[in-house]
Tab-separated table of C-alpha atoms and ligand atoms in Angstrom:
chain	number	residue	atom	x	y	z
A	1	UNK	CA	237.455	95.892	274.014
A	2	UNK	CA	235.857	96.622	277.475
A	3	UNK	CA	232.267	97.812	277.740
A	4	UNK	CA	232.062	100.580	280.199
A	5	UNK	CA	228.679	101.877	280.151
A	6	UNK	CA	225.360	101.839	278.574
A	7	UNK	CA	222.172	104.034	278.139
A	8	UNK	CA	219.099	101.804	277.704
A	9	UNK	CA	215.550	101.139	277.310
A	10	UNK	CA	215.451	97.477	276.789
A	11	UNK	CA	212.249	97.590	274.692
A	12	UNK	CA	213.653	100.144	272.178
A	13	UNK	CA	217.415	100.773	272.167
A	14	UNK	CA	220.781	100.538	273.982
A	15	UNK	CA	223.878	102.703	273.463
A	16	UNK	CA	227.128	100.988	274.651
A	17	UNK	CA	230.164	103.022	275.494
A	18	UNK	CA	233.371	101.087	275.335
A	19	UNK	CA	237.188	101.387	275.469
A	20	UNK	CA	239.052	99.527	272.557
A	21	UNK	CA	242.576	98.015	272.745
A	22	UNK	CA	243.793	101.471	271.611
A	23	UNK	CA	242.542	102.851	274.813
A	24	UNK	CA	240.045	105.070	272.885
A	25	UNK	CA	236.298	105.320	273.388
A	26	UNK	CA	233.617	103.966	270.943
A	27	UNK	CA	229.872	103.996	270.878
A	28	UNK	CA	227.681	101.506	269.378
A	29	UNK	CA	223.882	100.685	269.404
A	30	UNK	CA	221.379	97.982	269.258
A	31	UNK	CA	217.724	98.877	268.571
A	32	UNK	CA	214.472	97.103	268.216
A	33	UNK	CA	211.482	98.198	266.273
A	34	UNK	CA	208.512	98.064	268.511
A	35	UNK	CA	206.068	96.519	268.200
A	36	UNK	CA	207.937	93.948	266.246
A	37	UNK	CA	209.793	91.216	268.367
A	38	UNK	CA	213.564	90.791	268.099
A	39	UNK	CA	212.927	87.693	265.997
A	40	UNK	CA	211.499	89.935	263.134
A	41	UNK	CA	213.846	92.764	263.255
A	42	UNK	CA	217.283	93.472	265.165
A	43	UNK	CA	219.456	96.553	264.293
A	44	UNK	CA	223.055	97.289	265.246
A	45	UNK	CA	224.651	100.536	264.566
A	46	UNK	CA	228.503	100.326	265.090
A	47	UNK	CA	231.352	102.694	264.818
A	48	UNK	CA	233.978	102.765	262.304
A	49	UNK	CA	236.141	105.753	263.368
A	50	UNK	CA	236.933	107.539	266.619
A	51	UNK	CA	234.575	110.484	265.773
A	52	UNK	CA	234.554	111.638	262.362
A	53	UNK	CA	236.704	114.085	260.083
A	54	UNK	CA	233.728	115.013	257.869
A	55	UNK	CA	231.903	117.273	260.481
A	56	UNK	CA	228.394	117.349	259.038
A	57	UNK	CA	226.576	120.319	260.498
A	58	UNK	CA	224.103	118.233	262.443
A	59	UNK	CA	226.127	115.331	263.673
A	60	UNK	CA	227.611	115.063	267.021
A	61	UNK	CA	230.088	112.329	266.057
A	62	UNK	CA	231.964	115.111	264.002
A	63	UNK	CA	233.088	117.129	267.012
A	64	UNK	CA	236.430	115.209	267.080
A	65	UNK	CA	238.512	112.760	265.144
A	66	UNK	CA	241.155	110.590	266.616
A	67	UNK	CA	241.438	107.893	263.751
A	68	UNK	CA	240.007	104.760	262.154
A	69	UNK	CA	239.101	101.586	263.841
A	70	UNK	CA	240.546	98.414	262.766
A	71	UNK	CA	238.588	95.358	261.686
A	72	UNK	CA	238.999	93.646	265.069
A	73	UNK	CA	237.631	96.648	266.912
A	74	UNK	CA	234.478	96.769	264.617
A	75	UNK	CA	233.980	92.969	264.883
A	76	UNK	CA	234.193	93.379	268.841
A	77	UNK	CA	231.234	95.687	268.838
A	78	UNK	CA	229.218	93.062	266.829
A	79	UNK	CA	230.512	90.300	268.901
A	80	UNK	CA	229.532	91.775	272.211
A	81	UNK	CA	225.860	92.573	271.291
A	82	UNK	CA	225.483	89.069	269.541
A	83	UNK	CA	227.065	87.103	272.362
A	84	UNK	CA	225.091	88.996	275.011
A	85	UNK	CA	221.785	87.551	273.745
A	86	UNK	CA	223.018	84.512	271.578
A	87	UNK	CA	225.962	82.844	273.009
A	88	UNK	CA	225.627	80.042	270.347
A	89	UNK	CA	226.193	82.825	267.773
A	90	UNK	CA	222.853	81.971	265.823
A	91	UNK	CA	220.881	85.078	265.281
A	92	UNK	CA	217.227	84.241	264.564
A	93	UNK	CA	216.080	87.638	263.369
A	94	UNK	CA	214.349	87.457	259.947
A	95	UNK	CA	215.909	90.858	259.386
A	96	UNK	CA	219.349	91.542	261.104
A	97	UNK	CA	220.744	94.823	259.927
A	98	UNK	CA	224.120	96.229	260.753
A	99	UNK	CA	224.660	99.826	259.893
A	100	UNK	CA	228.170	101.121	259.862
A	101	UNK	CA	227.185	104.661	260.862
A	102	UNK	CA	227.358	105.420	264.481
A	103	UNK	CA	230.830	107.291	264.460
A	104	UNK	CA	232.695	107.655	261.161
A	105	UNK	CA	232.316	107.726	257.495
A	106	UNK	CA	232.607	104.053	256.321
A	107	UNK	CA	234.004	104.810	252.952
A	108	UNK	CA	236.979	106.496	254.442
A	109	UNK	CA	237.958	103.218	256.241
A	110	UNK	CA	238.794	100.266	254.132
A	111	UNK	CA	238.828	97.895	257.104
A	112	UNK	CA	235.013	98.116	256.784
A	113	UNK	CA	235.332	96.018	253.771
A	114	UNK	CA	237.420	93.281	255.672
A	115	UNK	CA	234.458	93.127	258.211
A	116	UNK	CA	231.964	92.666	255.327
A	117	UNK	CA	233.924	89.889	253.857
A	118	UNK	CA	234.493	88.108	257.225
A	119	UNK	CA	230.965	88.418	258.890
A	120	UNK	CA	229.220	85.536	257.240
A	121	UNK	CA	231.895	83.210	258.316
A	122	UNK	CA	231.694	84.289	262.031
A	123	UNK	CA	227.865	84.087	262.939
A	124	UNK	CA	224.778	82.096	261.637
A	125	UNK	CA	222.975	85.365	260.353
A	126	UNK	CA	220.701	84.245	257.573
A	127	UNK	CA	218.564	87.374	257.782
A	128	UNK	CA	221.719	89.607	257.652
A	129	UNK	CA	221.331	92.879	255.832
A	130	UNK	CA	224.508	95.058	255.744
A	131	UNK	CA	223.951	98.761	255.472
A	132	UNK	CA	226.481	101.389	254.212
A	133	UNK	CA	225.566	104.960	254.525
A	134	UNK	CA	227.990	107.408	253.087
A	135	UNK	CA	228.279	110.963	252.097
A	136	UNK	CA	230.534	109.684	249.059
A	137	UNK	CA	233.763	111.544	249.872
A	138	UNK	CA	236.305	112.358	247.161
A	139	UNK	CA	239.045	109.908	246.961
A	140	UNK	CA	237.096	106.868	247.988
A	141	UNK	CA	236.883	105.175	244.506
A	142	UNK	CA	239.078	102.034	245.608
A	143	UNK	CA	236.450	101.620	248.650
A	144	UNK	CA	233.565	101.716	246.332
A	145	UNK	CA	235.005	99.461	243.633
A	146	UNK	CA	235.758	96.715	246.211
A	147	UNK	CA	232.436	97.205	247.778
A	148	UNK	CA	230.748	96.454	244.520
A	149	UNK	CA	232.672	93.274	244.183
A	150	UNK	CA	231.937	92.120	247.816
A	151	UNK	CA	228.108	92.930	247.276
A	152	UNK	CA	228.102	90.767	244.050
A	153	UNK	CA	229.961	88.037	245.406
A	154	UNK	CA	228.555	87.906	248.898
A	155	UNK	CA	225.423	89.865	249.363
A	156	UNK	CA	223.116	89.414	246.204
A	157	UNK	CA	220.254	88.642	248.496
A	158	UNK	CA	220.381	91.880	250.358
A	159	UNK	CA	222.444	94.981	250.703
A	160	UNK	CA	221.532	98.372	251.656
A	161	UNK	CA	223.464	101.408	250.166
A	162	UNK	CA	222.524	104.847	251.075
A	163	UNK	CA	224.119	108.093	249.701
A	164	UNK	CA	223.347	110.908	252.296
A	165	UNK	CA	223.082	113.886	250.185
A	166	UNK	CA	220.615	116.068	252.214
A	167	UNK	CA	220.165	118.712	249.501
A	168	UNK	CA	219.857	119.013	245.995
A	169	UNK	CA	221.563	122.459	246.065
A	170	UNK	CA	225.273	121.866	245.638
A	171	UNK	CA	226.347	124.875	247.757
A	172	UNK	CA	223.894	123.870	250.529
A	173	UNK	CA	225.024	120.362	250.344
A	174	UNK	CA	228.717	121.676	250.815
A	175	UNK	CA	227.707	123.674	253.823
A	176	UNK	CA	226.023	120.624	255.467
A	177	UNK	CA	228.676	118.198	254.560
A	178	UNK	CA	231.814	120.155	254.454
A	179	UNK	CA	234.237	117.755	252.618
A	180	UNK	CA	235.016	117.354	249.090
A	181	UNK	CA	232.523	114.847	247.630
A	182	UNK	CA	231.428	113.053	244.542
A	183	UNK	CA	229.214	115.143	242.328
A	184	UNK	CA	225.598	113.958	241.727
A	185	UNK	CA	226.725	112.560	238.344
A	186	UNK	CA	229.334	110.430	240.087
A	187	UNK	CA	226.894	108.992	242.559
A	188	UNK	CA	224.504	108.256	239.822
A	189	UNK	CA	227.091	106.431	237.608
A	190	UNK	CA	228.012	104.355	240.548
A	191	UNK	CA	224.664	103.537	241.569
A	192	UNK	CA	223.930	102.465	238.012
A	193	UNK	CA	226.824	100.123	238.240
A	194	UNK	CA	225.791	98.850	241.718
A	195	UNK	CA	222.205	98.182	241.090
A	196	UNK	CA	221.012	94.989	239.462
A	197	UNK	CA	217.353	94.138	238.615
A	198	UNK	CA	215.447	92.770	241.462
A	199	UNK	CA	217.834	94.201	244.111
A	200	UNK	CA	217.240	96.915	246.668
A	201	UNK	CA	217.057	100.340	245.123
A	202	UNK	CA	219.931	102.693	246.308
A	203	UNK	CA	218.829	105.192	248.820
A	204	UNK	CA	219.273	108.941	248.635
A	205	UNK	CA	218.956	110.326	252.091
A	206	UNK	CA	217.780	113.837	253.097
A	207	UNK	CA	217.878	114.586	256.751
A	208	UNK	CA	215.515	117.578	256.307
A	209	UNK	CA	216.417	120.736	257.977
A	210	UNK	CA	214.421	124.013	257.490
A	211	UNK	CA	215.123	125.349	254.044
A	212	UNK	CA	216.953	122.245	252.750
A	213	UNK	CA	216.352	122.025	248.950
A	214	UNK	CA	214.866	119.080	247.555
A	215	UNK	CA	214.127	119.780	243.879
A	216	UNK	CA	212.604	116.959	242.093
A	217	UNK	CA	213.793	118.426	238.674
A	218	UNK	CA	217.436	118.121	239.911
A	219	UNK	CA	216.761	114.543	241.190
A	220	UNK	CA	215.213	113.566	237.853
A	221	UNK	CA	218.066	115.111	235.955
A	222	UNK	CA	220.574	112.624	237.613
A	223	UNK	CA	218.892	109.705	239.523
A	224	UNK	CA	216.738	107.122	237.650
A	225	UNK	CA	213.674	106.465	239.719
A	226	UNK	CA	213.976	102.749	238.747
A	227	UNK	CA	217.313	102.554	240.539
A	228	UNK	CA	217.167	105.184	243.315
A	229	UNK	CA	214.627	105.756	246.101
A	230	UNK	CA	214.343	108.748	248.430
A	231	UNK	CA	214.450	108.487	252.179
A	232	UNK	CA	213.405	111.437	254.370
A	233	UNK	CA	214.500	111.493	257.929
A	234	UNK	CA	214.361	114.071	260.742
A	235	UNK	CA	217.367	116.107	261.668
A	236	UNK	CA	217.732	114.630	265.132
A	237	UNK	CA	218.218	116.716	268.134
A	238	UNK	CA	221.961	117.049	268.439
A	239	UNK	CA	224.302	119.628	269.790
A	240	UNK	CA	225.690	120.326	266.440
A	241	UNK	CA	222.318	121.100	264.872
A	242	UNK	CA	221.507	123.417	267.671
A	243	UNK	CA	224.815	125.319	267.391
A	244	UNK	CA	224.462	125.537	263.539
A	245	UNK	CA	220.769	126.358	263.789
A	246	UNK	CA	219.701	123.400	261.764
A	247	UNK	CA	215.945	123.087	262.509
A	248	UNK	CA	214.182	119.835	261.888
A	249	UNK	CA	210.971	119.893	259.694
A	250	UNK	CA	210.178	116.190	259.858
A	251	UNK	CA	207.809	115.540	262.698
A	252	UNK	CA	204.123	115.307	263.490
A	253	UNK	CA	203.365	118.809	262.297
A	254	UNK	CA	204.007	117.406	258.851
A	255	UNK	CA	206.201	120.240	257.425
A	256	UNK	CA	207.673	117.703	255.184
A	257	UNK	CA	204.420	116.720	253.433
A	258	UNK	CA	204.699	119.089	250.509
A	259	UNK	CA	208.405	117.829	249.668
A	260	UNK	CA	207.175	114.292	249.936
A	261	UNK	CA	204.169	114.588	247.607
A	262	UNK	CA	206.508	116.460	245.048
A	263	UNK	CA	208.990	113.699	245.000
A	264	UNK	CA	206.342	110.936	244.788
A	265	UNK	CA	204.683	112.738	241.933
A	266	UNK	CA	208.046	112.620	240.046
A	267	UNK	CA	207.978	108.954	240.253
A	268	UNK	CA	210.283	108.081	243.316
A	269	UNK	CA	209.476	105.693	245.945
A	270	UNK	CA	209.675	107.748	249.148
A	271	UNK	CA	210.457	106.216	252.644
A	272	UNK	CA	209.497	108.519	255.470
A	273	UNK	CA	211.457	107.381	258.370
A	274	UNK	CA	210.591	109.178	261.733
A	275	UNK	CA	211.561	106.435	264.069
A	276	UNK	CA	210.964	106.414	267.836
A	277	UNK	CA	211.414	109.766	269.557
A	278	UNK	CA	212.410	107.838	272.711
A	279	UNK	CA	215.673	107.281	270.849
A	280	UNK	CA	216.484	110.975	270.965
A	281	UNK	CA	216.339	110.691	274.783
A	282	UNK	CA	218.385	107.630	274.978
A	283	UNK	CA	220.934	109.226	272.646
A	284	UNK	CA	220.810	106.324	270.206
A	285	UNK	CA	219.601	108.032	267.140
A	286	UNK	CA	221.554	108.837	264.053
A	287	UNK	CA	223.895	111.820	264.469
A	288	UNK	CA	223.716	111.635	268.370
A	289	UNK	CA	226.876	110.933	270.486
A	290	UNK	CA	226.634	110.630	274.269
A	291	UNK	CA	230.173	111.162	275.100
A	292	UNK	CA	230.351	114.326	273.077
A	293	UNK	CA	227.141	115.451	274.983
A	294	UNK	CA	228.638	114.656	278.379
A	295	UNK	CA	231.830	116.609	277.470
A	296	UNK	CA	229.838	119.748	276.334
A	297	UNK	CA	226.700	119.473	278.309
A	298	UNK	CA	224.649	121.640	276.069
A	299	UNK	CA	221.525	119.443	275.735
A	300	UNK	CA	219.209	120.028	272.857
A	301	UNK	CA	215.568	119.771	273.725
A	302	UNK	CA	214.225	116.572	274.664
A	303	UNK	CA	217.489	114.512	273.974
A	304	UNK	CA	220.094	112.721	275.894
A	305	UNK	CA	218.158	112.541	279.034
A	306	UNK	CA	218.934	108.916	280.006
A	307	UNK	CA	221.640	108.235	282.622
A	308	UNK	CA	224.608	106.225	281.633
A	309	UNK	CA	224.700	103.071	283.885
A	310	UNK	CA	228.015	101.315	284.529
A	311	UNK	CA	228.402	97.816	282.852
B	401	SF4	S1	226.915	112.201	259.414
B	401	SF4	FE1	228.362	110.580	259.192
B	401	SF4	S2	229.811	111.583	257.780
B	401	SF4	FE2	228.564	113.216	258.660
B	401	SF4	S3	229.992	113.895	260.600
B	401	SF4	FE3	228.472	112.176	261.172
B	401	SF4	S4	229.401	110.286	260.965
B	401	SF4	FE4	230.648	111.711	259.898
């Protein structure tokens, strides 16, 4: 893999653009969580596919799809970022999270499982927290069955699993995430198998656009608050969100407050994750994709304003 360029604020986040052995472009991200030092928390967001076939209505990774990355191409992304700072391959961060969610739906690529199996052998990563965020596509039962075994055998101390459902209204969910998917019952059944006492709760994520339904009665019908928590995130400024008129309501004006209060009152833990707005300008936030922005050049407000520097 050859890293070609980066967009960076060293204190917040860096997006790398690289060419893999297949002569295709990928993007991957490292980010810090100011004011915490890197020894406290370091986060990678790597690509699992060249683009994404799902095509969520607010995600710039889904403009194109050119295939899956193999295990080596995923490890190359991780290896580049670790070696750049820690050539001895010892990562001191108390929390070192790798999210498989820059470009691609991880459950549609079983090589992700091989990466999870191998990572602890490759690096000294005591604070390692793998994170799989998925829309739960139909036909991925084999992936999830193996994932459960891997978590139980290798990651009892910490594994983050997130189902990105975005709406409790099935029709709205289908519009936002336009592929055949597991039903809420199927997600709930799997979550109940996946979760064991004392482990991290399973996350249900809502990137909240104006009008997205988050009905606590529907949630309670399927998802046990002892097993699932709710994470509310913004719809980040992407070209897709702009074109599809998906308007963010999670910001300083607190349009999300009412929803958060209702879900908390229903008994769920709620994480409100707004993040660093500077990451929108860097192009490192969830759903953003610099190369697609450059090929389309229709910038959402206050996003993608950093120049790509050659590496
Ligand atoms: S949000 Fe995830 S599943 Fe949806 S298009 Fe983007 S990368 Fe694919």
